[in-house]
Structures are given as structure tokens and as C-alpha cells.
Amino acid sequence: MNDAAEVARLLDILGNRNRRRIIDLLRQKPCFVTEISETLVLSPKAVIDHLQMMEREEILSCEMDERRRKYYYLANDILIDVSLKGLRIISEPEPEETKQAASLRRTVAMLRRMIRAHDQILENLEQINHDIEMKITDLAHNHKDLFRSEREISVIIALSHHPLAIADLEQVTGIPKTRLSDIVREFERRGIVEHHNDLYSLGGIHAE
């Protein structure tokens, strides 16, 4: 792959703010999916999608711990030096050069506005996710009669973000599939979760 194509590919990866945040976090230490999700206030499903994408690009790698939970670390860090060459201010520019310079300024200004709007939306979304996490924490502490173990609470927290299949729940929580199947079946019986097309999501919570 030539240098220009490689840089374009890496810029596409880094164009996503949350992928940059994940890379910055993994520069500090290897992390599990749950650690990344809780630290960055992102849904486990979104974190998994970002991690798998960067793993395919050989930016990240992963290993299993003794509880068969995946933890991720940087396989190859990314440092890009971007420089603009050949842009000069000429006292009497030709008309074509003036048009190109004006077009460049408009494009850069629009890109800056779009990025700022994008970041503002993400900040608002992170605040909402934080509020959701606080409600889940309150639920876990004040309604302990609904849950029999920390594992059950971790399933509730994972499903509070996004509907997940058993395989995704296993990766996020580190709970074996056989135990997860028992937990979600019990939750489904008690009306805590709902099951549609192999995906589990939170339903109405009812005490027994």
C-alpha cells in the first residue's frame, strides 16, 4: 500500500472521536470492554464495534484472562505528522489560485463547524449515558432483592446500553454462555428482560 493510501486509511480510522479516545485510554494500560465502556461512557456494543474494527486494522490486539474475558492493548500505536506544503501567500495571485484558496478556506471552515457540532452531540450523549449509569447503580443498590449475584447486575448494566445477543453479553461481562443462558432465562421469566430475534433487552422490572 502506498504512503498516501495508508495515511488516508489511518485518517479515516482517527476521524472518529471515540476511536481516538479508546486509543488514548489503551496507551495508559490494557483494558477490558467493560472498563472502556464505563470509563468513556459508551455502550458496550459501540465499544465492541470500534475494537473489532481497529483489531482488523492491526492497531489493537487482545488476549484472554483466566476468566476468559478479552482485554485489549495497542499492537501498533499511531502517530501521524500532518504538514501543509506549497501553500504560499502571493502578493498578486492569479485568479485560479485565488479561487482555489477561497474554496480551501470554505471547506476547512465547514469541516471545523461540523466537527464542533459532532463533538457537542457526543458530549450531550455522554451526559445522558452517565445519567443512565447512575440510575442503574441506584437500581442495583436499592433493589438488591431483584438480583442474586454481581453477575446478574453486570448483565443488567450491559443491557441498559443496547440490546445484545448471548455472544456479545459473554464478551462484555466475561460470564460463560451456559451461565448467561440461565440468567437471561430467569430474567425473562420475571419480566426483567425481553427476547426478540436472538437479542436481549431490558423490559419492565417486576419483583417476584
CSV table of C-alpha atoms in Angstrom, one decimal:
chain,number,residue,atom,x,y,z
A,1,MET,CA,0.0,0.0,0.0
A,2,ASN,CA,1.4,3.4,-0.9
A,3,ASP,CA,2.0,6.1,1.7
A,4,ALA,CA,-0.9,8.3,0.5
A,5,ALA,CA,-3.4,5.4,0.7
A,6,GLU,CA,-2.0,4.4,4.1
A,7,VAL,CA,-2.4,7.9,5.5
A,8,ALA,CA,-5.9,8.2,4.1
A,9,ARG,CA,-6.8,4.9,5.8
A,10,LEU,CA,-5.4,5.9,9.1
A,11,LEU,CA,-7.1,9.3,9.0
A,12,ASP,CA,-10.4,7.6,8.3
A,13,ILE,CA,-9.8,5.5,11.5
A,14,LEU,CA,-8.8,8.5,13.6
A,15,GLY,CA,-11.7,10.6,12.2
A,16,ASN,CA,-13.9,9.0,14.8
A,17,ARG,CA,-13.6,10.8,18.1
A,18,ASN,CA,-14.5,7.7,20.2
A,19,ARG,CA,-11.8,5.6,18.4
A,20,ARG,CA,-9.3,8.3,19.3
A,21,ARG,CA,-10.5,8.2,22.9
A,22,ILE,CA,-10.2,4.4,23.0
A,23,ILE,CA,-6.6,4.6,21.7
A,24,ASP,CA,-5.7,7.2,24.2
A,25,LEU,CA,-7.1,5.0,27.0
A,26,LEU,CA,-5.2,1.9,25.8
A,27,ARG,CA,-2.0,4.0,25.7
A,28,GLN,CA,-2.3,4.1,29.5
A,29,LYS,CA,-3.0,0.4,30.1
A,30,PRO,CA,-4.7,-2.7,28.6
A,31,CYS,CA,-8.5,-2.7,29.3
A,32,PHE,CA,-11.5,-5.0,29.2
A,33,VAL,CA,-14.6,-4.0,27.2
A,34,THR,CA,-16.4,-3.1,30.4
A,35,GLU,CA,-13.6,-0.8,31.6
A,36,ILE,CA,-13.6,1.0,28.3
A,37,SER,CA,-17.4,1.3,28.3
A,38,GLU,CA,-17.5,2.6,31.8
A,39,THR,CA,-14.5,5.0,31.6
A,40,LEU,CA,-15.6,6.6,28.3
A,41,VAL,CA,-19.3,6.3,29.0
A,42,LEU,CA,-20.0,4.4,25.8
A,43,SER,CA,-22.3,1.5,25.1
A,44,PRO,CA,-20.6,-2.0,25.2
A,45,LYS,CA,-21.9,-2.7,21.7
A,46,ALA,CA,-20.3,0.5,20.3
A,47,VAL,CA,-17.1,-0.3,22.1
A,48,ILE,CA,-17.0,-3.8,20.7
A,49,ASP,CA,-17.6,-2.5,17.1
A,50,HIS,CA,-14.7,0.0,17.5
A,51,LEU,CA,-12.4,-2.6,19.0
A,52,GLN,CA,-13.1,-5.2,16.3
A,53,MET,CA,-12.6,-2.6,13.5
A,54,MET,CA,-9.2,-1.5,15.0
A,55,GLU,CA,-8.2,-5.1,15.6
A,56,ARG,CA,-8.8,-5.9,11.9
A,57,GLU,CA,-6.5,-3.0,11.1
A,58,GLU,CA,-3.9,-4.4,13.4
A,59,ILE,CA,-3.9,-1.3,15.6
A,60,LEU,CA,-5.1,-3.3,18.6
A,61,SER,CA,-4.7,-6.9,19.8
A,62,CYS,CA,-6.4,-8.9,22.5
A,63,GLU,CA,-5.8,-11.7,24.9
A,64,MET,CA,-7.9,-13.7,27.3
A,65,ASP,CA,-7.5,-13.6,31.1
A,66,GLU,CA,-8.1,-16.6,33.4
A,67,ARG,CA,-11.9,-15.8,33.4
A,68,ARG,CA,-11.9,-15.9,29.6
A,69,ARG,CA,-12.5,-12.2,29.4
A,70,LYS,CA,-10.9,-10.4,26.5
A,71,TYR,CA,-8.6,-7.5,27.3
A,72,TYR,CA,-7.3,-5.2,24.6
A,73,TYR,CA,-4.0,-3.4,24.2
A,74,LEU,CA,-2.2,-1.3,21.5
A,75,ALA,CA,-0.5,-3.6,19.0
A,76,ASN,CA,0.7,-0.6,16.9
A,77,ASP,CA,0.4,3.0,18.1
A,78,ILE,CA,-0.5,5.7,15.6
A,79,LEU,CA,1.5,8.9,15.3
A,80,ILE,CA,0.7,11.0,12.2
A,81,ASP,CA,2.7,14.1,11.3
A,82,VAL,CA,0.4,16.3,9.1
A,83,SER,CA,2.0,19.2,7.3
A,84,LEU,CA,0.8,21.5,4.6
A,85,LYS,CA,3.3,22.2,2.0
A,86,GLY,CA,3.3,24.5,-1.0
A,87,LEU,CA,0.6,27.0,0.4
A,88,ARG,CA,2.0,30.5,-0.1
A,89,ILE,CA,0.5,33.9,0.1
A,90,ILE,CA,1.4,35.7,-3.1
A,91,SER,CA,1.1,39.4,-3.4
A,92,GLU,CA,-0.7,39.3,-6.7
A,93,PRO,CA,-2.2,35.8,-7.1
A,94,GLU,CA,-3.6,34.6,-10.3
A,95,PRO,CA,-7.4,34.3,-10.4
A,96,GLU,CA,-7.4,30.5,-10.4
A,97,GLU,CA,-5.2,30.4,-7.4
A,98,THR,CA,-7.5,32.8,-5.6
A,99,LYS,CA,-10.5,30.6,-6.3
A,100,GLN,CA,-8.6,27.5,-5.0
A,101,ALA,CA,-7.6,29.3,-1.8
A,102,ALA,CA,-11.1,30.6,-1.2
A,103,SER,CA,-12.5,27.1,-1.8
A,104,LEU,CA,-10.0,25.6,0.6
A,105,ARG,CA,-10.9,28.2,3.3
A,106,ARG,CA,-14.6,27.5,2.9
A,107,THR,CA,-14.1,23.7,3.1
A,108,VAL,CA,-11.9,24.0,6.2
A,109,ALA,CA,-14.4,26.3,7.9
A,110,MET,CA,-17.3,24.0,7.1
A,111,LEU,CA,-15.3,21.0,8.4
A,112,ARG,CA,-14.5,22.8,11.6
A,113,ARG,CA,-18.2,23.6,12.2
A,114,MET,CA,-19.2,20.0,11.5
A,115,ILE,CA,-16.6,18.6,13.9
A,116,ARG,CA,-17.6,21.1,16.6
A,117,ALA,CA,-21.3,20.1,16.2
A,118,HIS,CA,-20.3,16.5,16.2
A,119,ASP,CA,-18.3,16.8,19.4
A,120,GLN,CA,-21.2,18.8,21.1
A,121,ILE,CA,-23.7,16.0,20.2
A,122,LEU,CA,-21.2,13.4,21.7
A,123,GLU,CA,-20.8,15.4,24.9
A,124,ASN,CA,-24.6,15.6,25.3
A,125,LEU,CA,-24.9,11.9,24.6
A,126,GLU,CA,-22.2,11.1,27.1
A,127,GLN,CA,-24.1,13.1,29.8
A,128,ILE,CA,-27.2,11.1,29.0
A,129,ASN,CA,-25.3,7.8,29.2
A,130,HIS,CA,-23.8,8.9,32.6
A,131,ASP,CA,-27.3,9.6,33.9
A,132,ILE,CA,-28.4,6.2,32.8
A,133,GLU,CA,-25.5,4.6,34.5
A,134,MET,CA,-26.4,6.4,37.7
A,135,LYS,CA,-29.9,5.1,37.5
A,136,ILE,CA,-28.6,1.5,37.0
A,137,THR,CA,-26.3,1.9,40.0
A,138,ASP,CA,-29.3,3.2,42.1
A,139,LEU,CA,-31.3,0.2,40.9
A,140,ALA,CA,-28.5,-2.2,41.9
A,141,HIS,CA,-28.1,-0.7,45.4
A,142,ASN,CA,-31.7,-0.1,46.3
A,143,HIS,CA,-33.3,-3.2,44.8
A,144,LYS,CA,-30.9,-5.9,45.8
A,145,ASP,CA,-33.8,-8.3,46.3
A,146,LEU,CA,-34.2,-8.5,42.5
A,147,PHE,CA,-30.6,-9.7,41.9
A,148,ARG,CA,-28.9,-12.8,43.3
A,149,SER,CA,-25.3,-12.0,42.4
A,150,GLU,CA,-22.9,-9.4,40.9
A,151,ARG,CA,-23.1,-11.3,37.7
A,152,GLU,CA,-26.8,-10.6,37.3
A,153,ILE,CA,-26.1,-6.9,38.0
A,154,SER,CA,-23.4,-6.9,35.3
A,155,VAL,CA,-25.9,-8.3,32.8
A,156,ILE,CA,-28.4,-5.6,33.6
A,157,ILE,CA,-25.8,-2.9,33.2
A,158,ALA,CA,-24.7,-4.3,29.8
A,159,LEU,CA,-28.3,-4.5,28.6
A,160,SER,CA,-29.0,-1.0,29.8
A,161,HIS,CA,-26.9,0.3,26.9
A,162,HIS,CA,-28.1,-1.7,23.9
A,163,PRO,CA,-29.9,-5.0,23.1
A,164,LEU,CA,-27.3,-7.8,22.9
A,165,ALA,CA,-27.0,-11.4,21.8
A,166,ILE,CA,-25.7,-14.0,24.2
A,167,ALA,CA,-22.3,-14.0,22.4
A,168,ASP,CA,-22.0,-10.2,22.9
A,169,LEU,CA,-23.0,-10.5,26.5
A,170,GLU,CA,-20.3,-13.1,27.1
A,171,GLN,CA,-17.7,-10.8,25.7
A,172,VAL,CA,-18.8,-7.8,27.6
A,173,THR,CA,-19.4,-9.5,31.0
A,174,GLY,CA,-17.0,-12.4,30.9
A,175,ILE,CA,-19.8,-14.8,32.1
A,176,PRO,CA,-19.8,-18.2,30.4
A,177,LYS,CA,-22.6,-18.8,27.9
A,178,THR,CA,-24.2,-21.6,29.9
A,179,ARG,CA,-24.5,-19.4,33.0
A,180,LEU,CA,-25.6,-16.4,30.9
A,181,SER,CA,-28.4,-18.5,29.3
A,182,ASP,CA,-29.6,-19.4,32.8
A,183,ILE,CA,-29.5,-15.7,33.9
A,184,VAL,CA,-31.4,-14.3,30.9
A,185,ARG,CA,-34.0,-17.1,31.0
A,186,GLU,CA,-34.7,-16.3,34.7
A,187,PHE,CA,-34.8,-12.5,33.9
A,188,GLU,CA,-37.2,-13.2,31.0
A,189,ARG,CA,-39.4,-15.3,33.3
A,190,ARG,CA,-39.5,-12.4,35.8
A,191,GLY,CA,-40.1,-9.8,33.2
A,192,ILE,CA,-36.8,-8.0,33.6
A,193,VAL,CA,-35.6,-8.7,30.1
A,194,GLU,CA,-37.3,-9.3,26.7
A,195,HIS,CA,-36.1,-11.5,23.9
A,196,HIS,CA,-36.5,-10.7,20.2
A,197,ASN,CA,-34.6,-12.2,17.3
A,198,ASP,CA,-31.7,-13.5,19.4
A,199,LEU,CA,-31.3,-10.1,21.1
A,200,TYR,CA,-32.0,-9.5,24.8
A,201,SER,CA,-33.1,-6.0,26.0
A,202,LEU,CA,-34.4,-4.6,29.3
A,203,GLY,CA,-38.1,-4.8,29.8
A,204,GLY,CA,-40.3,-3.8,32.7
A,205,ILE,CA,-38.9,-4.8,36.0
A,206,HIS,CA,-41.3,-6.6,38.4
A,207,ALA,CA,-40.4,-8.1,41.8
A,208,GLU,CA,-41.4,-11.7,42.5
